[in-house]
Coordinates of C-alpha atoms in Angstrom, one line a residue:
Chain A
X784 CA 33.2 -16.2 102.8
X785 CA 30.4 -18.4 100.8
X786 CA 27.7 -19.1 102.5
X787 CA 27.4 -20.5 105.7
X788 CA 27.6 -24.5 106.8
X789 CA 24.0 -26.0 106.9
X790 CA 23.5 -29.1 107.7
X791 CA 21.7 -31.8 105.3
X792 CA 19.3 -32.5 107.9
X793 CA 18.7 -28.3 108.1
X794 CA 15.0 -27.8 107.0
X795 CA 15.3 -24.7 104.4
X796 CA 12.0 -22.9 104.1
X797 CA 11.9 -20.2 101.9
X798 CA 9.8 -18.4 99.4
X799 CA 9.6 -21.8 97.6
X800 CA 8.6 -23.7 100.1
X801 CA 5.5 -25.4 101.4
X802 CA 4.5 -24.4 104.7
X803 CA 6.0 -27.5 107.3
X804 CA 2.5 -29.5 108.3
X805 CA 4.2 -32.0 110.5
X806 CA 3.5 -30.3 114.3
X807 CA 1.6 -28.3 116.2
X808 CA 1.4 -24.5 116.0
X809 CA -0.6 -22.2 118.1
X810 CA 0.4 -18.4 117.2
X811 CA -2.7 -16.4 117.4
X812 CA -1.9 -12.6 116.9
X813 CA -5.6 -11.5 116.7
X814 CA -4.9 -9.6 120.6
X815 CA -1.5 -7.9 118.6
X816 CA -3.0 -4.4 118.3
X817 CA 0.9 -2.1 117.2
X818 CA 0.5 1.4 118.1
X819 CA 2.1 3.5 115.0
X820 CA 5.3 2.2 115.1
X821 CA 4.4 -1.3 114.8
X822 CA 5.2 -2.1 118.6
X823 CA 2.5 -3.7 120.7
X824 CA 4.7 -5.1 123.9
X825 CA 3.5 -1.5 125.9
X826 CA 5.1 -1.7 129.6
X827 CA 6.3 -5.2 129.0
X828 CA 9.7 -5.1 126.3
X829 CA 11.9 -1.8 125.7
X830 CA 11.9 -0.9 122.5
X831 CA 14.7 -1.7 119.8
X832 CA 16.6 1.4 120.8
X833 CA 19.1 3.0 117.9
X834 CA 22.6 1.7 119.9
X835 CA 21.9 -1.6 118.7
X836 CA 21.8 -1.2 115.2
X837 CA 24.4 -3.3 113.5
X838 CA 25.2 -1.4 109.6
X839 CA 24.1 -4.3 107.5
X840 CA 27.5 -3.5 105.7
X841 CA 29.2 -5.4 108.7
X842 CA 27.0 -8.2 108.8
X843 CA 28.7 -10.7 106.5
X844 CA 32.2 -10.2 108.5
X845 CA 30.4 -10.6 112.0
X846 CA 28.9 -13.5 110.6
X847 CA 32.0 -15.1 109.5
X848 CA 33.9 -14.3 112.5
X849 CA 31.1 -15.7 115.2
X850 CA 31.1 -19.3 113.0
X851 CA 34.7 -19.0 113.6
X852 CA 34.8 -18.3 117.0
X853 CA 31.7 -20.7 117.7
X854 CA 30.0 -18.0 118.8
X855 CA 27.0 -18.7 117.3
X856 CA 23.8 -19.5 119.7
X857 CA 23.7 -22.9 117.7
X858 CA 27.4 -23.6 118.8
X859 CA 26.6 -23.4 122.7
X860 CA 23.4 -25.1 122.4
X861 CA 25.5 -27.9 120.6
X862 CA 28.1 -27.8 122.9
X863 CA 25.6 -27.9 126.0
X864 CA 23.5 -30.4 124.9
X865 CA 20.4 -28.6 125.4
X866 CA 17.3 -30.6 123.5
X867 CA 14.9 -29.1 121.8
X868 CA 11.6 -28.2 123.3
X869 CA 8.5 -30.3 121.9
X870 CA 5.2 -28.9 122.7
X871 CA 3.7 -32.1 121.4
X872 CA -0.1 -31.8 120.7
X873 CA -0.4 -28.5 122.4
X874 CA -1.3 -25.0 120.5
X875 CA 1.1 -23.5 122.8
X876 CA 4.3 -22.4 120.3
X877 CA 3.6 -19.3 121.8
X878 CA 5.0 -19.8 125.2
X879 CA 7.7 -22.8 123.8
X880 CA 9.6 -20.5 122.1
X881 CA 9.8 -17.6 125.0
X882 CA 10.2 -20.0 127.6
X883 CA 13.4 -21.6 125.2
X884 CA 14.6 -17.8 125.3
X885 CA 14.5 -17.9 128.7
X886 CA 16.5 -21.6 128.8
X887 CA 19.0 -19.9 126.9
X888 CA 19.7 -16.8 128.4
X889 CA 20.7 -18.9 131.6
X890 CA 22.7 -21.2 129.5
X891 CA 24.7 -18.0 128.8
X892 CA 24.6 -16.5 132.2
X893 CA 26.2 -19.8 133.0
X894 CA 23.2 -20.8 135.9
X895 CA 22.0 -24.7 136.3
X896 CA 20.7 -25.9 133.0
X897 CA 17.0 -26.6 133.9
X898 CA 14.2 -27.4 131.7
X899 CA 11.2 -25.6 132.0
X900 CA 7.4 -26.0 131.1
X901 CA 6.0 -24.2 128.6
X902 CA 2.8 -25.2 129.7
X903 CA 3.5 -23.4 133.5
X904 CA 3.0 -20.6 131.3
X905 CA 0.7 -20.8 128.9
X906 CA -1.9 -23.2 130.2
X907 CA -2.8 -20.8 133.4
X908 CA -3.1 -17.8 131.3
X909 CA -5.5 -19.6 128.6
X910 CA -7.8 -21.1 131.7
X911 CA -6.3 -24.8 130.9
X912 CA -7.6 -24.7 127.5
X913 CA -5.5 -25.6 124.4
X914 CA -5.6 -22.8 122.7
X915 CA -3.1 -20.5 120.8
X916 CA -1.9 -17.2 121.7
X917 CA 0.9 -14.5 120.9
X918 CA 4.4 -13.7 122.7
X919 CA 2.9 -10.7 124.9
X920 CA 0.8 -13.0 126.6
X921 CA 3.9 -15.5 127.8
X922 CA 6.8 -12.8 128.0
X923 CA 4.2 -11.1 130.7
X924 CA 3.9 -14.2 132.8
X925 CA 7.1 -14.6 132.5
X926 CA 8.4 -11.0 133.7
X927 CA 5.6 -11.0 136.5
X928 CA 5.8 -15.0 137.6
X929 CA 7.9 -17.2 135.8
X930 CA 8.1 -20.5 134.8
X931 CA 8.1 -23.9 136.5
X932 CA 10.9 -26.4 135.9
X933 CA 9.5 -29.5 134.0
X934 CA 10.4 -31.8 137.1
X935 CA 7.3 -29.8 138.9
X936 CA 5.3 -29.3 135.9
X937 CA 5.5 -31.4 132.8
X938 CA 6.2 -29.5 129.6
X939 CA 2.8 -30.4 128.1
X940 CA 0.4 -31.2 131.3
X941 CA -2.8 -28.8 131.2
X942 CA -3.3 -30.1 134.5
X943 CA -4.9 -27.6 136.8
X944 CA -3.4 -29.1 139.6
X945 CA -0.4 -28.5 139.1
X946 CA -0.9 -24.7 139.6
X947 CA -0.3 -24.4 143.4
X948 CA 1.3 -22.4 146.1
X949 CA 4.6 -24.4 145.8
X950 CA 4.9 -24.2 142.2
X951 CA 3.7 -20.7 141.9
X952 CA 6.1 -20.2 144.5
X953 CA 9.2 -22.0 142.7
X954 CA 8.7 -19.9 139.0
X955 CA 9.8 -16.7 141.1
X956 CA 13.3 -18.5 140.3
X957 CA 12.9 -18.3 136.4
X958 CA 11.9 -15.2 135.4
X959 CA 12.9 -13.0 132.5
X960 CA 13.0 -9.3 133.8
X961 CA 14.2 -7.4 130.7
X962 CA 13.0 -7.8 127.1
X963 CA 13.8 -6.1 123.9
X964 CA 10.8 -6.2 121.1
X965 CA 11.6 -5.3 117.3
X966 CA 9.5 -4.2 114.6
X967 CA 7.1 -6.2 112.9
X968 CA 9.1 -7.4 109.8
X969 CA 12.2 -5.6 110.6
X970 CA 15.2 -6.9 109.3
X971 CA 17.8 -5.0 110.4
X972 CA 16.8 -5.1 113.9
X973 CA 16.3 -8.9 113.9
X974 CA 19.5 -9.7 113.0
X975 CA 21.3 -6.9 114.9
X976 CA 19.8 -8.9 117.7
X977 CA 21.0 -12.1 116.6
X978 CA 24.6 -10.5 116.1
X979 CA 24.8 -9.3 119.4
X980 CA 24.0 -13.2 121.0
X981 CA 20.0 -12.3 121.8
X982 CA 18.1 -15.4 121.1
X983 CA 14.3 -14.1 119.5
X984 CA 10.8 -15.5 120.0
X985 CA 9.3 -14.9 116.8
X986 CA 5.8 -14.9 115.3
X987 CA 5.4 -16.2 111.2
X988 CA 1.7 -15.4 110.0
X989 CA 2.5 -17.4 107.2
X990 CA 3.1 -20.7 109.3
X991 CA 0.4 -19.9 112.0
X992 CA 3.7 -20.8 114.3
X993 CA 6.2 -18.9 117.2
X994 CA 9.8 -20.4 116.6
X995 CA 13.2 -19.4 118.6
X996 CA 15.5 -17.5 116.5
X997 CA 19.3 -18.2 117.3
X998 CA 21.8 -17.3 114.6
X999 CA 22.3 -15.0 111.8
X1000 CA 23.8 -16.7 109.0
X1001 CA 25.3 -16.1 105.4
X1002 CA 23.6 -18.0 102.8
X1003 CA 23.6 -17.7 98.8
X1004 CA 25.1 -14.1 99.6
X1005 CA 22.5 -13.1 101.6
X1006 CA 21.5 -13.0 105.2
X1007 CA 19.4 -15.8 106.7
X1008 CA 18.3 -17.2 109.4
X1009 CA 18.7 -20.4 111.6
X1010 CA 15.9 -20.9 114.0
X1011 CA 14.9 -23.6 116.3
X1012 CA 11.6 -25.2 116.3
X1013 CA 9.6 -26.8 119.1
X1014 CA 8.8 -30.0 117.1
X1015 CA 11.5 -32.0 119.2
X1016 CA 14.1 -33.2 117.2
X1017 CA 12.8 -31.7 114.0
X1018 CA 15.1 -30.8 111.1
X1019 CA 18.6 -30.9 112.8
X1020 CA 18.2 -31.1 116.3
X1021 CA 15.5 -28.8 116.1
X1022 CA 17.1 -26.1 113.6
X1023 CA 15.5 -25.0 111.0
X1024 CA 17.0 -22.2 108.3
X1025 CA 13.9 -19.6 106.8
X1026 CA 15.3 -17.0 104.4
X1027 CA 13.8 -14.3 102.2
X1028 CA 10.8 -13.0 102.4
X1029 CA 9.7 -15.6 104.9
X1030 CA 12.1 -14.9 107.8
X1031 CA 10.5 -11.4 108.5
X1032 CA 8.9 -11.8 112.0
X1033 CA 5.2 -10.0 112.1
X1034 CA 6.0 -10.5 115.9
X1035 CA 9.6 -10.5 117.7
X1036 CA 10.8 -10.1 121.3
X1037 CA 14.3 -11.4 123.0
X1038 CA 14.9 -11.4 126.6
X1039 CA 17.9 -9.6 127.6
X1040 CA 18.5 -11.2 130.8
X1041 CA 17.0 -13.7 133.1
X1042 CA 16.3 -13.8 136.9
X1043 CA 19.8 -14.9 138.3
X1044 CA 19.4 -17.9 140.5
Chain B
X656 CA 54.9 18.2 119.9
X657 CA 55.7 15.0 118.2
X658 CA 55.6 13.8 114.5
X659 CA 55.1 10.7 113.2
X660 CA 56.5 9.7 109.8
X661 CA 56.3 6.4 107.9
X662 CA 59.9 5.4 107.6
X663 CA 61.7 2.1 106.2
X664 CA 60.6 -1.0 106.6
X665 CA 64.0 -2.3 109.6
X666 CA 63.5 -5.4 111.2
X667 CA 64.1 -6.6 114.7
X668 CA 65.6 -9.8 116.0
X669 CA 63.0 -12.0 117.0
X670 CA 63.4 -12.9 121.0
X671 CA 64.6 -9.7 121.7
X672 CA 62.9 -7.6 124.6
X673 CA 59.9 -5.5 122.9
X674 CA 60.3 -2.6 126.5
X675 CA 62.6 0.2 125.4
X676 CA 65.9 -0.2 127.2
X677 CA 68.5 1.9 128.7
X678 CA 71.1 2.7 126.2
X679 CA 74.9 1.1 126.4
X680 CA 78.2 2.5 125.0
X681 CA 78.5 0.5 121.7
X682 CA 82.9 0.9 121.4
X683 CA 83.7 0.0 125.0
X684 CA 86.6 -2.2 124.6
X685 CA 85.7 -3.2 128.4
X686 CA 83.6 -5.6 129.6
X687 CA 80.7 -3.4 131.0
X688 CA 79.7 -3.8 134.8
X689 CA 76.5 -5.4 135.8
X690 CA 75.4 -2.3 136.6
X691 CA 75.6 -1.0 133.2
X692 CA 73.8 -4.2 131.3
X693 CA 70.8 -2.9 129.4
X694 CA 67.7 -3.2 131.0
X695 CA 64.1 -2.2 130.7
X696 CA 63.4 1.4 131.7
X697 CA 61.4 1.6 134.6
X698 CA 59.4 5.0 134.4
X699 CA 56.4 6.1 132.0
X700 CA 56.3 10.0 131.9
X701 CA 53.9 12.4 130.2
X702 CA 55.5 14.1 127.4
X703 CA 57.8 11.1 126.8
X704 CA 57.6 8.3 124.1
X705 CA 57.4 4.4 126.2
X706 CA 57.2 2.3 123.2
X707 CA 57.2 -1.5 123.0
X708 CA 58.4 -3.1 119.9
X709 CA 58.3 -6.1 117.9
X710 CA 58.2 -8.0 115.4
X711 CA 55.1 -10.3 115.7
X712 CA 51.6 -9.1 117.4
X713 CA 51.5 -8.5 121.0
X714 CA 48.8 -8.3 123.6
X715 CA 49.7 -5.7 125.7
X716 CA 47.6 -5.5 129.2
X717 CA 48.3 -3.3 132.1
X718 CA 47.3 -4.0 135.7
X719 CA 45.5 -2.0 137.4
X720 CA 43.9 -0.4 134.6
X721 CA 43.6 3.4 134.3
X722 CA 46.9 4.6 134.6
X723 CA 48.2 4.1 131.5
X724 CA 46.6 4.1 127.7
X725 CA 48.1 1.9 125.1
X726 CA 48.0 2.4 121.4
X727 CA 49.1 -0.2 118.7
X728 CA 50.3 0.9 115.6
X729 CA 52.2 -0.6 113.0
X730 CA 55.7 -0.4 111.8
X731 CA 58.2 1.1 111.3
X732 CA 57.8 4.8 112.1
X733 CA 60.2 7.6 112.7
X734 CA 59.4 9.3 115.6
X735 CA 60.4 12.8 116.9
X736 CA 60.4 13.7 120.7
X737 CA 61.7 12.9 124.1
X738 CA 62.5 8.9 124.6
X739 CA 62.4 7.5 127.6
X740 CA 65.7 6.1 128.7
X741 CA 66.9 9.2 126.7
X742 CA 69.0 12.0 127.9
X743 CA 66.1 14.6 128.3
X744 CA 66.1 16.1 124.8
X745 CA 64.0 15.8 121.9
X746 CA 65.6 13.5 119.5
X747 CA 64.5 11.6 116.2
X748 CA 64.5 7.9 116.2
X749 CA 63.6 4.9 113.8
X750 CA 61.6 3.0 115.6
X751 CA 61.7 -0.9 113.6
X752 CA 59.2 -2.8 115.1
X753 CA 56.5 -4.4 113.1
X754 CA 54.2 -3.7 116.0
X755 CA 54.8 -0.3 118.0
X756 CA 52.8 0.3 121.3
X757 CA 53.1 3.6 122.7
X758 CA 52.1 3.6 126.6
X759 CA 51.1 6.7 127.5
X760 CA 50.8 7.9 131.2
X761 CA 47.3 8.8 132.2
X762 CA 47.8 8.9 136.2
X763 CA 50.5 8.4 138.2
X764 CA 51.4 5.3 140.4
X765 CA 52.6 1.8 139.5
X766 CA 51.6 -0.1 136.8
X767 CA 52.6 -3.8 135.5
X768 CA 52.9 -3.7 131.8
X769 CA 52.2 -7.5 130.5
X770 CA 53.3 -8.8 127.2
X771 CA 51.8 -11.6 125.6
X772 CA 52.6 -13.2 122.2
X773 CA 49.6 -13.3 120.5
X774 CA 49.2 -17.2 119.9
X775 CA 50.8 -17.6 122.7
X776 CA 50.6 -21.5 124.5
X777 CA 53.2 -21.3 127.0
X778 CA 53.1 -18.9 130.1
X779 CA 57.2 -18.7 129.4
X780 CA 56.3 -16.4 126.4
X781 CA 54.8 -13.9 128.6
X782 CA 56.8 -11.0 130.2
X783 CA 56.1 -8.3 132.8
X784 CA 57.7 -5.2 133.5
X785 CA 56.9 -2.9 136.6
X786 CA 56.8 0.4 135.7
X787 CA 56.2 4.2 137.5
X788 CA 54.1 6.5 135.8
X789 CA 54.5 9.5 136.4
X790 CA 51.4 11.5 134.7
X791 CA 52.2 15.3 135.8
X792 CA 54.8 17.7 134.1
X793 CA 58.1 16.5 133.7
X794 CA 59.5 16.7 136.9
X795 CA 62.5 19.1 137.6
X796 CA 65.4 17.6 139.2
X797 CA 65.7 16.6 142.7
X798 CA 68.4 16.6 145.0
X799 CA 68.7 13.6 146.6
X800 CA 65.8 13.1 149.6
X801 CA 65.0 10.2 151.1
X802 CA 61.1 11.3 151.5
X803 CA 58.5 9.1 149.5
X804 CA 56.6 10.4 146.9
X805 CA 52.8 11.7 147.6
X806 CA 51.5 9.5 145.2
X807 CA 49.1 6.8 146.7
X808 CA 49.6 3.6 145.3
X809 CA 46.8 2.3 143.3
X810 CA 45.3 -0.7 144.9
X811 CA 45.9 -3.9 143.1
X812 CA 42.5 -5.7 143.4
X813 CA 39.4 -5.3 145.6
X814 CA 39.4 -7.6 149.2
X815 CA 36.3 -10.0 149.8
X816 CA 35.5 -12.2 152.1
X817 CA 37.3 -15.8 150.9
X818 CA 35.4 -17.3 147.9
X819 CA 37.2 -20.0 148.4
X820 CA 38.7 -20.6 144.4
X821 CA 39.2 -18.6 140.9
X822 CA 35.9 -17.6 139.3
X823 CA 35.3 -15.3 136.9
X824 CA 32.3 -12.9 136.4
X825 CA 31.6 -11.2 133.1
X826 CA 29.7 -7.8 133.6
X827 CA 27.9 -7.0 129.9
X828 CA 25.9 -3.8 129.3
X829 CA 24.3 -2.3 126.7
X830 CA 27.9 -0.3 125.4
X831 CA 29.6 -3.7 124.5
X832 CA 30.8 -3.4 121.3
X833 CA 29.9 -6.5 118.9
X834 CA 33.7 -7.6 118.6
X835 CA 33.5 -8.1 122.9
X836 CA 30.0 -9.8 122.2
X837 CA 31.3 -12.3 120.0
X838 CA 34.4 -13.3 121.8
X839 CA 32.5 -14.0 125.0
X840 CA 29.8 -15.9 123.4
X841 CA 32.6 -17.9 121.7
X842 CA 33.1 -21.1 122.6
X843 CA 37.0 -21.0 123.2
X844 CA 35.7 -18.4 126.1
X845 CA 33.1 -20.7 127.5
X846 CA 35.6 -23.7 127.3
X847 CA 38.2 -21.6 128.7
X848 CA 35.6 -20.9 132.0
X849 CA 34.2 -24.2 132.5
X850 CA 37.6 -25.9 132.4
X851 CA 40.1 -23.0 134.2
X852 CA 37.6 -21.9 137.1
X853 CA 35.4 -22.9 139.9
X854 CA 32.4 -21.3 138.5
X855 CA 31.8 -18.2 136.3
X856 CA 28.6 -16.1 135.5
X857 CA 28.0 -13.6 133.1
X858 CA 25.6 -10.8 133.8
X859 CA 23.8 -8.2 132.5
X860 CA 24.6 -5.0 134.7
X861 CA 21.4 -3.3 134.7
X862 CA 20.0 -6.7 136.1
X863 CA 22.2 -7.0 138.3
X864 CA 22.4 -3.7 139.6
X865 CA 18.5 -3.9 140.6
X866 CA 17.5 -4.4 144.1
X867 CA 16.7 -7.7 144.9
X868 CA 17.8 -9.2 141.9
X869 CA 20.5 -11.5 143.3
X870 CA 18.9 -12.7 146.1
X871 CA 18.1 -15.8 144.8
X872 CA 21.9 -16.3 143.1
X873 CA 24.5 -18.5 145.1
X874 CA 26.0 -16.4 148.3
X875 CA 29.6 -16.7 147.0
X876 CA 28.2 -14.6 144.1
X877 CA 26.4 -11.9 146.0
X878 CA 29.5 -11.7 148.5
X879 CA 31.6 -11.1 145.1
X880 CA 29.0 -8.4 144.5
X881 CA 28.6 -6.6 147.5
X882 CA 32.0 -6.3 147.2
X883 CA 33.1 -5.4 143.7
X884 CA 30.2 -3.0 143.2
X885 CA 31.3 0.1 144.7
X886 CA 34.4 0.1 142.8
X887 CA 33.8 -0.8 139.2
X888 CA 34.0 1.7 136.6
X889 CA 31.5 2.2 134.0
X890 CA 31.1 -0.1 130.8
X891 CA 31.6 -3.7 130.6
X892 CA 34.4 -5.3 132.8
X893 CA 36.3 -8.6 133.6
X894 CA 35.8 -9.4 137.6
X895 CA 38.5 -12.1 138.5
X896 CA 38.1 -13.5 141.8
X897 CA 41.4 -15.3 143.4
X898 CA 40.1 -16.1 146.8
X899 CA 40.2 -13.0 148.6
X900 CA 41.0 -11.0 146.0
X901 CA 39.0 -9.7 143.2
X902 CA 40.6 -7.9 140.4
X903 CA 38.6 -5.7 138.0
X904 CA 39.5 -5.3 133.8
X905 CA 37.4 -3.6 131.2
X906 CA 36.1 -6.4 128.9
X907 CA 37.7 -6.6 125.6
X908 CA 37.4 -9.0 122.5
X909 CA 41.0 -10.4 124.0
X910 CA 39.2 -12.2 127.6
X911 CA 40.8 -15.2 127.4
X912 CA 44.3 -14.0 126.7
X913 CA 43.6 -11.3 129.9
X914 CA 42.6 -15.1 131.8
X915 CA 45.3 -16.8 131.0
X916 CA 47.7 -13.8 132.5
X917 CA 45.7 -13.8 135.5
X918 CA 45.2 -17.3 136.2

């Protein structure tokens, strides 16, 4: 194998690279206090636990063998059609890329495809304000209430109104009960993750930004990965590749199973 | 009790049978009664070889699971030990198959062995074979008795209330190895679901196993559960529901090959 197939329209940021200026961010991880191991989820993710290491020796094959099979993340969103989430002049990355998580768990657990507002999340738990956060704060609301599908809430309405009994009562459906957080910056366990099919809600410093992470892919002989971005249709369909020293998360959590309705 | 040597490399005819059959005389100038045509042996013993040969790759399923384990391993070999179909003695043999699986019994009762080409596209290509397993010590010989055995019959698939079509349920935890991962994300798998069945989920177990968790999920689905729980075993399986009927398979890297046999 050479490296994996990117597409043209693929943004590649890497150590080179400027920093993308062209959307909104939000990714505040002042609140992110990691107790000695670097986690910081407490009651709220398991930790990365030693059975799901992947040796890094059997990366390259696995890599090869999901783009064969189209087993890749990518692949099904592809094949699904699912968008890409825009958070459009919101600071609110932080709940857009858990809620995608969330999207795409139930794409895999094979339930309705239904959009869901980022904004159900985030703009209750920020008082209606516009104003950035960290993956804790959304993954909670999402293990404890849920989120609202867009045709109840629009993805980017700070509308207060919106928060009522009916709505609060239809997120109970879209909940993420179990999630998994990694290390801060910890390679291996990101991309075990990825291997195994767990999409990743992950926080870059350097960008200021919370991006889905999907696949793990093989690229100039190394590992890399594609990630999808919620700047609508952004780079290719919303993917993105980051590599080297830039693709280490300072803040990562994957849900490992959604509510099942 | 049995050896294993690496021997010459013998080749089958392609088409033939891969179940070891009963033997025939090779010099009998007359034509052989029906009775006496080779055919598959119909009894897996402990202590015995059952080997399947051939040329190309197989998948090699049994249903119910659990009563017998299959090993693959390549080509040819020279075995040493008792053969079933054989006259009860141990005996060397050159087995010539490019692909040898060795069924060995586990626990007793009836098992279906079924043998699918790998590649396979037509569902002529794949063949089945009923056979008894017979798990404890080599049985001494019987005068003849017309009183069944004590062995229960395994049950061939769980009852449930009528689901009314064929869906599948894929039941994931945290043991499934990468290779299983990958071939049920793939999309040959997910194809394979959403043209083949009436629906289809895949679960995380844990989540599913907590109270309350389905109660949201389609009836048809919690029916399937209520039902299938009690009787799965532990790791990842394959839940095939036929309308009343739901049949349980551990949950290998080789799904939609166990789907297309079951369909």
């Amino acid at each position: 194998m050479t490296s994996s197939r990117v597409s043209r329209y693929e943004h590649i940021l890497d150590d080179e690279t400027a920093t993308p200026v062209d959307g909104w961010v939000g990714l505040d991880l002042s609140e992110r206090l990691p107790d000695g191991e670097g986690y910081a989820y407490g009651q709220f993710a398991g930790r990365f636990w030693e059975d799901l290491y992947i040796p890094e020796t059997e990366w390259q094959g696995m890599i090869e063998e999901r783009e064969q099979k189209q087993g890749q993340l990518s692949d099904r969103i592809r094949h699904k059609q699912l968008a890409p989430l825009n958070q459009g002049n919101t600071n609110y990355c932080w709940a857009n890329a858990p809620v995608h998580c969330l999207e795409l768990v139930r794409m895999k657990q094979n339930q309705p495809l239904v959009r869901l507002s980022p904004a159900s999340v985030a703009a209750p738990i920020k008082h209606f304000a516009n104003r950035g956060g960290w993956g804790r704060d959304a993954i909670r609301w999402l293990a404890e209430r849920g989120a609202v599908p867009v045709g109840s809430w629009p993805a980017n309405s700070r509308e207060q109104k919106y928060y009522n009994d009916s709505n609060r009562e239809l997120a109970k459906n879209y909940m993420v009960r179990e999630w998994v957080e990694c290390q801060p910056r910890n390679l291996s366990q990101m991309v075990s993750l990825l291997l195994r099919g767990v999409p990743l809600a992950a926080g870059y410093n350097w960008w200021g930004h919370e991006v889905t992470l999907t696949d793990a892919i093989w690229l100039d002989g190394e590992v890399a990965i594609r990630f999808r971005n919620s700047w609508g249709n952004w780079g290719d369909y919303g993917f993105g590749i980051v590599r080297g020293s830039k693709m280490l998360a300072d803040d990562l959590v994957g849900p490992y199973s959604g509510s099942m309705t | 009790m049995l050896t294993l040597l690496l021997a010459l490399n013998l080749l089958l005819d392609e088409g033939n049978s891969p179940f070891p059959m009963t033997a025939v005389p090779q010099a009998d100038p007359q034509p052989a009664p029906v009775a006496d045509e080779p055919h598959p042996i119909g009894t897996v013993q402990r202590e015995e070889f059952y080997i399947l040969q051939s040329e190309a790759p197989l998948l090699v399923v049994a249903s119910p699971p659990g009563l017998v384990e299959i090993t693959h391993e390549q080509g040819p070999l020279m075995a040493r030990g008792r053969f079933a179909g054989g006259d009860g003695k141990t005996e060397t043999r050159m087995l010539l198959g490019n692909h040898l699986y060795f069924i060995d019994a586990v626990k007793s009762g009836t098992v279906e062995l079924i043998v699918i080409p790998v590649g396979a596209t037509e569902a002529e290509q794949i063949q089945r074979q009923l056979v008894e397993v017979q798990a404890g010590p080599r049985p001494p010989p019987q005068p003849d008795t017309d009183t069944d055995t004590d062995t229960e019959p395994e049950p061939d698939g769980i009852p449930v209330d009528d689901t009314g079509g064929f869906r599948v349920l894929l039941l994931l935890d945290e043991t499934a190895d990468p290779d299983t991962l990958t071939a049920v994300d793939s999309l040959q798998t997910v194809k394979w679901l959403d043209d083949n069945t009436d629906d289809w989920r895949r679960w995380d177990r844990s989540t599913a196993e907590t109270d309350g968790e389905l109660d949201k999920e389609e009836p048809v689905w919690r029916r399937i559960w209520q039902a299938a729980r009690p009787a799965l075993p532990e790791g990842p399986q394959l839940l095939i529901i036929q309308g009343q009927t739901i049949t349980v398979r551990p949950l290998t890297s080789q799904v939609v090959q166990e789907l297309e046999v079951s369909r």
